[in-house]
Short mmCIF file of C-alpha atoms in Angstrom, two decimals:
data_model
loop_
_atom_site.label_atom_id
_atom_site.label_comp_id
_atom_site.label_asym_id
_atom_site.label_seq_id
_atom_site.Cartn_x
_atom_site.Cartn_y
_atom_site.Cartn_z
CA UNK A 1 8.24 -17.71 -0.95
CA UNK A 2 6.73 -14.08 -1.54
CA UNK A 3 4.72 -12.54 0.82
CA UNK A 4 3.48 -9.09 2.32
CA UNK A 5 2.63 -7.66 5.88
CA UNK A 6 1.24 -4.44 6.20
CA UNK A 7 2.76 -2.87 9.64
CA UNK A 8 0.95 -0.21 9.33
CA UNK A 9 -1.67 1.69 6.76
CA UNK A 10 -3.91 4.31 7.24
CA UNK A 11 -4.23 8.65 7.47
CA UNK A 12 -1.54 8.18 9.95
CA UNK A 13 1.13 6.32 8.58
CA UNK A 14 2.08 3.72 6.07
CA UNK A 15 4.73 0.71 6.47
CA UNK A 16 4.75 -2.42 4.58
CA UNK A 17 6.97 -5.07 4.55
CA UNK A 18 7.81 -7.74 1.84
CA UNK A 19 10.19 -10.28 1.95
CA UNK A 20 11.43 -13.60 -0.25
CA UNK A 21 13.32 -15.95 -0.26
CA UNK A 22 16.69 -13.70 0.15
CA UNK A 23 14.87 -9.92 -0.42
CA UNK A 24 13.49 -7.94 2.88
CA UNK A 25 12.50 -5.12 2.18
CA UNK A 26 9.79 -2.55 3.09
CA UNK A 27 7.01 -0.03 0.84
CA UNK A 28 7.10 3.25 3.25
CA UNK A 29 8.15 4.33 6.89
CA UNK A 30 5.32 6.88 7.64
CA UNK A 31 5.04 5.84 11.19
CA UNK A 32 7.96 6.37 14.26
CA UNK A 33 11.19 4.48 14.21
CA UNK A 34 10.70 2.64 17.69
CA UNK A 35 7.00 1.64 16.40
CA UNK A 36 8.71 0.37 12.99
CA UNK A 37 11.32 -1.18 14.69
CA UNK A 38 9.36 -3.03 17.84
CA UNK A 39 6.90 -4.43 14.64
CA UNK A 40 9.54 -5.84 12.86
CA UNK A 41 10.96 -7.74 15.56
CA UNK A 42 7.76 -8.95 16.49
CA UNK A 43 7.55 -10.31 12.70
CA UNK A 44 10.87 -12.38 13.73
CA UNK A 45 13.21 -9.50 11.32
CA UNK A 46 15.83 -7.61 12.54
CA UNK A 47 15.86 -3.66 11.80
CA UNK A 48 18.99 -3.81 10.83
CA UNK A 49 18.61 -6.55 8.36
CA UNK A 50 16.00 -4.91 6.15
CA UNK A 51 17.47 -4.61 2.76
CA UNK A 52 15.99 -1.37 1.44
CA UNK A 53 13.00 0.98 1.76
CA UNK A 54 11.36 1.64 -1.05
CA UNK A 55 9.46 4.50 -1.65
CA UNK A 56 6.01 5.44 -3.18
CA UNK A 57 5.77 9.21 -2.76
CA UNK A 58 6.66 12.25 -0.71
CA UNK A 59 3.89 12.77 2.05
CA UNK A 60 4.52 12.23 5.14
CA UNK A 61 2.26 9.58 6.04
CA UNK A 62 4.94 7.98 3.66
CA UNK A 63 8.67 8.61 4.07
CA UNK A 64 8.07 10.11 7.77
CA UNK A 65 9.95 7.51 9.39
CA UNK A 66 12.41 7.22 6.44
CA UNK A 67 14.62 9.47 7.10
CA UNK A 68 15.58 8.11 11.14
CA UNK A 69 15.67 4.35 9.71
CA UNK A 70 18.17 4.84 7.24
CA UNK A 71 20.26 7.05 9.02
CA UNK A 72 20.39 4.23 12.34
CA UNK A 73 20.57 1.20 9.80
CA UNK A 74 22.62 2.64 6.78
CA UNK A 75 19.64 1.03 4.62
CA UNK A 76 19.33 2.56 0.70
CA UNK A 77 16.02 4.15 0.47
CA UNK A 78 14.72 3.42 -3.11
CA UNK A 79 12.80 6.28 -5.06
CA UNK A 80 11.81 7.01 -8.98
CA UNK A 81 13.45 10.05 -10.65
CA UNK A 82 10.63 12.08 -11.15
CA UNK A 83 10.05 11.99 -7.16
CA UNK A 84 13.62 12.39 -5.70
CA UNK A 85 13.97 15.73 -5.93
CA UNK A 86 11.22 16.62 -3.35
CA UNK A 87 12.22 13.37 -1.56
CA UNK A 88 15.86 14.18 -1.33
CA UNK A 89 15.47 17.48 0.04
CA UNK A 90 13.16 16.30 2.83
CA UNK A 91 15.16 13.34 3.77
CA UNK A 92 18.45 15.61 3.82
CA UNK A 93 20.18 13.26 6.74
CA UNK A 94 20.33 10.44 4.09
CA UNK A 95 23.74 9.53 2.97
CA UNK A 96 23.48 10.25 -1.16
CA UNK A 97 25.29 7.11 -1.04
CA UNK A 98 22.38 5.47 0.27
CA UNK A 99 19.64 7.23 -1.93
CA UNK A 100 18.96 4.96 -5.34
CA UNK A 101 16.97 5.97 -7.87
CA UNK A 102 15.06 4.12 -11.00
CA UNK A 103 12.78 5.21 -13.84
CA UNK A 104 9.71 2.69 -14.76
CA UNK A 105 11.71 0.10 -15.97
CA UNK A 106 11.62 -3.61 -14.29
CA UNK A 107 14.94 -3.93 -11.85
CA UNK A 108 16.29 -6.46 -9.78
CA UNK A 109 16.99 -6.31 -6.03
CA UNK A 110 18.24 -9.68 -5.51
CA UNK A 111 15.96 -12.61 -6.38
CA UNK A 112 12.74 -10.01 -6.67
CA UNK A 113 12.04 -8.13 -10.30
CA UNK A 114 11.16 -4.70 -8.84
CA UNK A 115 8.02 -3.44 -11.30
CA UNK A 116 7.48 -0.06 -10.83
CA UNK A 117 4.75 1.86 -12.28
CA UNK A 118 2.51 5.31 -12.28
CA UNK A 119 -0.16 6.30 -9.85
CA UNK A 120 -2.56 9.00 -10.75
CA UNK A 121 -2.11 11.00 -7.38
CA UNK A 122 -1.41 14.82 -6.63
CA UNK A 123 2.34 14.73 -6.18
CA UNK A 124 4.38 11.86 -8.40
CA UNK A 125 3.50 8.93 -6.51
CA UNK A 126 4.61 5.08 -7.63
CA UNK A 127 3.18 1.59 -7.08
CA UNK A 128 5.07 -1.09 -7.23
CA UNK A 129 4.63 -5.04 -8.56
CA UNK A 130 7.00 -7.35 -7.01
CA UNK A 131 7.66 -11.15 -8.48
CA UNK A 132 9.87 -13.57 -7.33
CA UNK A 133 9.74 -17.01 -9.11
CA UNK A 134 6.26 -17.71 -9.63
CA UNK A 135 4.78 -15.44 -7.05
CA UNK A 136 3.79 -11.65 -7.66
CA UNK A 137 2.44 -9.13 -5.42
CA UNK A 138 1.27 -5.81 -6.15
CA UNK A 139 0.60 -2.34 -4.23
CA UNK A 140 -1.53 0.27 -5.36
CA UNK A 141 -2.35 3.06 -2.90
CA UNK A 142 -3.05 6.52 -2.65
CA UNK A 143 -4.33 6.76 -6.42
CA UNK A 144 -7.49 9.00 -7.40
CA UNK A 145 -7.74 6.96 -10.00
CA UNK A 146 -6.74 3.08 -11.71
CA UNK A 147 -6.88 3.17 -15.45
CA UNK A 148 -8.16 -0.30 -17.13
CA UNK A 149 -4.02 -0.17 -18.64
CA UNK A 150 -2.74 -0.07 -14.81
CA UNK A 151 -5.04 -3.14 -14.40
CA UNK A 152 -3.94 -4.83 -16.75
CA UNK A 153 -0.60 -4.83 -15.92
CA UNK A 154 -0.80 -6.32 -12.35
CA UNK A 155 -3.61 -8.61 -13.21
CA UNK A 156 -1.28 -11.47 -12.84
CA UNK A 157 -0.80 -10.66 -9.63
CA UNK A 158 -1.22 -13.25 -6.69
CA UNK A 159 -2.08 -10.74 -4.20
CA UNK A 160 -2.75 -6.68 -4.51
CA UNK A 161 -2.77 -4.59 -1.87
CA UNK A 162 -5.08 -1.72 -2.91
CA UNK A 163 -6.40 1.38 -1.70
CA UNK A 164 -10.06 1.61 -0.12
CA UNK A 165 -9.34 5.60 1.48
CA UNK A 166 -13.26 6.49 2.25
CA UNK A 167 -17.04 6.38 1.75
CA UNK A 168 -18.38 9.27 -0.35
CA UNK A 169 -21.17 10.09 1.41
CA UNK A 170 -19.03 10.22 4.83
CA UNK A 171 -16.36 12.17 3.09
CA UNK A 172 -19.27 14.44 1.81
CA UNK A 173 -20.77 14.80 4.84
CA UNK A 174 -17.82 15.43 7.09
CA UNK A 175 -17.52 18.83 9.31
CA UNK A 176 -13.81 18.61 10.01
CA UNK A 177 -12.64 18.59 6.17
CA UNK A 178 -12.91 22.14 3.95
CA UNK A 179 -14.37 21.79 0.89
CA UNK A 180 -10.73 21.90 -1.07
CA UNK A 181 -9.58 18.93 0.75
CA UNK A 182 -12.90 17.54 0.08
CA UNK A 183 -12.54 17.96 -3.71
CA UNK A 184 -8.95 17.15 -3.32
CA UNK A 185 -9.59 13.81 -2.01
CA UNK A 186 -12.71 12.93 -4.52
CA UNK A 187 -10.53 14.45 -7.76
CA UNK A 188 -8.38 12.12 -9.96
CA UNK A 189 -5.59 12.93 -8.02
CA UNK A 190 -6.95 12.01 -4.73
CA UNK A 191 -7.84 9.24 -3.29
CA UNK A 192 -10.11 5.84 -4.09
CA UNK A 193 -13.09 5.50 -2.60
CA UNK A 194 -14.62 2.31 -1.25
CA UNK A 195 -17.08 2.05 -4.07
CA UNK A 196 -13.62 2.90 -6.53
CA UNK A 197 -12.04 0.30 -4.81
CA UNK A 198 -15.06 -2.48 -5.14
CA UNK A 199 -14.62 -1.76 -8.88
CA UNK A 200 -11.01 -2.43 -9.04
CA UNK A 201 -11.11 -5.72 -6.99
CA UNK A 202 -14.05 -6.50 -9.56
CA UNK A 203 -11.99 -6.65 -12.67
CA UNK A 204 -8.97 -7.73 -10.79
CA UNK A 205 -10.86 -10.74 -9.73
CA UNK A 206 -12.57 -11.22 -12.69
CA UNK A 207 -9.16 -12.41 -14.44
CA UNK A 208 -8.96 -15.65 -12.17
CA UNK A 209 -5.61 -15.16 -11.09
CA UNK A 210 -5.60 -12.44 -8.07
CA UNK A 211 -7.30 -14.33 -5.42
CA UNK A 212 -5.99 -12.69 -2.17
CA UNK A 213 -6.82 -8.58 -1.64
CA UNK A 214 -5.40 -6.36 0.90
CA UNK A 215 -7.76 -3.44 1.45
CA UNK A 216 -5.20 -0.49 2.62
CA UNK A 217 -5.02 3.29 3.62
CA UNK A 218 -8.59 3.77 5.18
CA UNK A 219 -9.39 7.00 5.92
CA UNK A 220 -10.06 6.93 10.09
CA UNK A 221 -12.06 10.16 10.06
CA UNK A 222 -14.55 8.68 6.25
CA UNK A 223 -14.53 5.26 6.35
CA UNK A 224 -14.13 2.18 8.88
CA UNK A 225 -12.69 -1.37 8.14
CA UNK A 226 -16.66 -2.91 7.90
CA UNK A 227 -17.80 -0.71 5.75
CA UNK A 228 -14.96 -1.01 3.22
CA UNK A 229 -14.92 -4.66 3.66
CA UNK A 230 -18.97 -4.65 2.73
CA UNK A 231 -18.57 -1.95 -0.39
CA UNK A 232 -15.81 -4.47 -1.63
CA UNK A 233 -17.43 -7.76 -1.00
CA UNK A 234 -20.84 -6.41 -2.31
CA UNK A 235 -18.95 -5.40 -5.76
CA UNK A 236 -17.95 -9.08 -6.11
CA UNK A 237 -21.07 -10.50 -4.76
CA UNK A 238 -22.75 -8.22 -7.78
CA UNK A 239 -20.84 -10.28 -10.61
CA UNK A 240 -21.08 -13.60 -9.08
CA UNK A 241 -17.53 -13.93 -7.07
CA UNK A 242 -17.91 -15.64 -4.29
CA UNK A 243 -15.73 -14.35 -0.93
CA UNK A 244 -14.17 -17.19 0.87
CA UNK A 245 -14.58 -19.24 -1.76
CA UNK A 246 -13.20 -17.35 -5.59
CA UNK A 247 -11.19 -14.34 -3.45
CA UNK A 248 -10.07 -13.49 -0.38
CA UNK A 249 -10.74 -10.45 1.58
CA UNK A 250 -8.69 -8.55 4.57
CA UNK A 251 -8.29 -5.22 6.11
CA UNK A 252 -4.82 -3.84 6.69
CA UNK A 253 -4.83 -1.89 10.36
CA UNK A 254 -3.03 1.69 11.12
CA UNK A 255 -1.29 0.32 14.19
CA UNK A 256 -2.09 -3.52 13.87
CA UNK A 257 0.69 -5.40 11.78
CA UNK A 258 -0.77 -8.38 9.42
CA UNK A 259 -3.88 -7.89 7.43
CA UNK A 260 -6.66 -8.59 9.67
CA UNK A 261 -9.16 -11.07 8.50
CA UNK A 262 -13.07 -9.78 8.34
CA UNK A 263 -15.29 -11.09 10.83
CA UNK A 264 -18.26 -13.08 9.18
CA UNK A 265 -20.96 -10.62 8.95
CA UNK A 266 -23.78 -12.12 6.46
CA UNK A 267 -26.24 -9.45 7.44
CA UNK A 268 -23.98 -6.71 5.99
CA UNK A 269 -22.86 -9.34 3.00
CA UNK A 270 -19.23 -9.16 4.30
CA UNK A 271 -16.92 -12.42 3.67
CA UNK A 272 -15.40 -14.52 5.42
CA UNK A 273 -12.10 -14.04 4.75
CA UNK A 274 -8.47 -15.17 4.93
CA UNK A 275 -4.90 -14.03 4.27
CA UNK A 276 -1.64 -16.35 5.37
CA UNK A 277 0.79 -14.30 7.24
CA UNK A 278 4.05 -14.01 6.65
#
C-alpha cells in the first residue's frame, strides 16, 4: 500500500513522508533533525531506516534539515540536475557518494516509479508523482503557477498534495511583507493562492479519479487552515462536487504530523472531511 504523511508543511519548514510496500522515503527536511527524527518514530519508522530524501528545491524551508539527516543516517538525498548545483554547494557535508541525481524521466526506487516533473517557481523547483502498483500520489507545492499540461499529467492520481500558500487580500493587506516579496509571492513564480488552489482541486476533481486532497504549505502570517479549507471546498461546491461525499478534504499542519481532518463548519461551507493515515 501507498500512502503519504505530511510531518510537517508550512513558511517554516517542509517534511513529508511516503512509504510502500518496501520504499520509505521522505519529500524535504526543512525542519530540525531531533523534530524530524522524534516524528518519525512516533509514525512507528526508524530514522535510520528511511530510504532516501528526495528533494524539491533549494530553500531552506526545504533541504534545511537535509544536510544533518544524511550526514547521521548515510541516507542518498535525491535531486534533479538542473537544481544540484545550488543544492550541492549548500549541503557541502553530504558524501557525493550519497548525492543522486535524475532529469524528468520516470525512475525506479524499489517497487515505486519515481515521476518527476516541473514547477513554475523562482528557483528550479520539482514535484514529484509517485505510483506503486495501482496506487499514485502526487505533490505539488510551492508553484506560482499549474499549467492545464501539469494537470493533466497527475490527474490519475489517488491523492495530491497541493499547495494552498495564502489569501490575496491578506497577502495584500499585510504590514510585515515589502511590496517585492508581495509581488514575488503573487507572480508566476511564487506561490498559489487559496483561490489558485480551489481551481486546481476543481479540475483535478473533476476527472473522477483524485478523490483525497492534501492542502499544504499555508502561509502562517496570509492565510489559516479554515480559510483555505472554505476557498477550496467552495470551488468544488461551485461545480457540483460534493465534500465528504465525491472528494476528500484535509489540512497538512507546520508542526502537527498527519493531515488533519476539517472540522464540520456548514456556516463557512467547509467539508467534512477525511484522510486515512498511514
Amino acid at each position: 500500500m501507498l500512502s503519504i504523511t505530511p510531518i510537517a508543511s508550512g513558511s517554516r519548514g517542509n517534511c513529508i513522508l511516503i512509504r510502500s510496500g518496501q520504499a520509505t522515503v521522505l519529500v524535504d527536511i526543512g525542519v530540525p533533525l531531533f523534530y524530524v527524527e522524534g516524528a518519525l518514530r512516533r509514525l512507528g519508522v526508524e530514522p535510520g531506516k528511511v530510504d532516501a530524501v528526495f528533494v524539491t528545491h533549494e530553500h531552506t524551508d526545504h533541504i534545511g534539515g537535509v544536510q544533518a539527516f544524511a550526514c547521521k543516517y548515510g541516507t542518498p538525498v535525491y535531486m534533479h540536475g538542473g537544481a544540484a548545483e545550488n543544492i550541492i554547494r549548500k549541503l557541502s557535508r553530504i558524501s557525493a557518494r550519497k548525492i543522486c541525481e535524475y532529469e524528468y524521466n520516470d525512475f525506479f526506487f524499489k517497487d515505486i516509479t519515481v515521476s518527476p516533473f516541473f514547477v513554475s517557481h523562482d528557483v528550479h523547483c520539482t514535484g514529484y508523482s509517485f505510483v506503486s502498483g495501482t496506487e499514485k500520489i502526487s505533490m505539488l507545492t510551492d508553484a506560482g503557477t499549474v499549467s492545464d499540461s501539469l494537470l493533466k499529467s497527475i490527474a490519475d492520481s489517488d491523492t495530491v498534495l497541493i499547495e494552498a500558500n495564502h489569501d490575496v487580500d491578506m497577502l495584500k493587506a499585510s504590514k510585515k511583507y515589502p511590496a517585492v516579496l508581495k509581488r514575488r509571492i503573487l507572480s508566476d513564480f511564487g506561490h498559489l493562492s487559496n483561490a489558485a488552489c480551489g481551481a486546481a482541486v476543481t479540475k483535478l476533481a473533476l476527472g473522477g479519479i483524485t478523490r483525497q486532497f492534501i492542502l499544504a504549505h499555508l502561509s502562517e502570517e496570509n492565510n489559516y487552515p479554515q480559510l483555505a479549507l472554505s476557498a477550496v471546498s467552495g470551488a468544488l461546491t461551485s461545480r457540483n462536487i460534493i465534500c465528504g461525499n465525491d472528494v476528500f478534504l484535509s489540512v497538512a499542519g507546520q508542526y502537527k504530523p498527519g493531515a488533519a481532518p476539517a472540522a464540520a463548519d456548514t456556516s463557512e461551507a467547509v467539508c467534512k472531511t477525511a484522510l486515512q493515515r498511514a
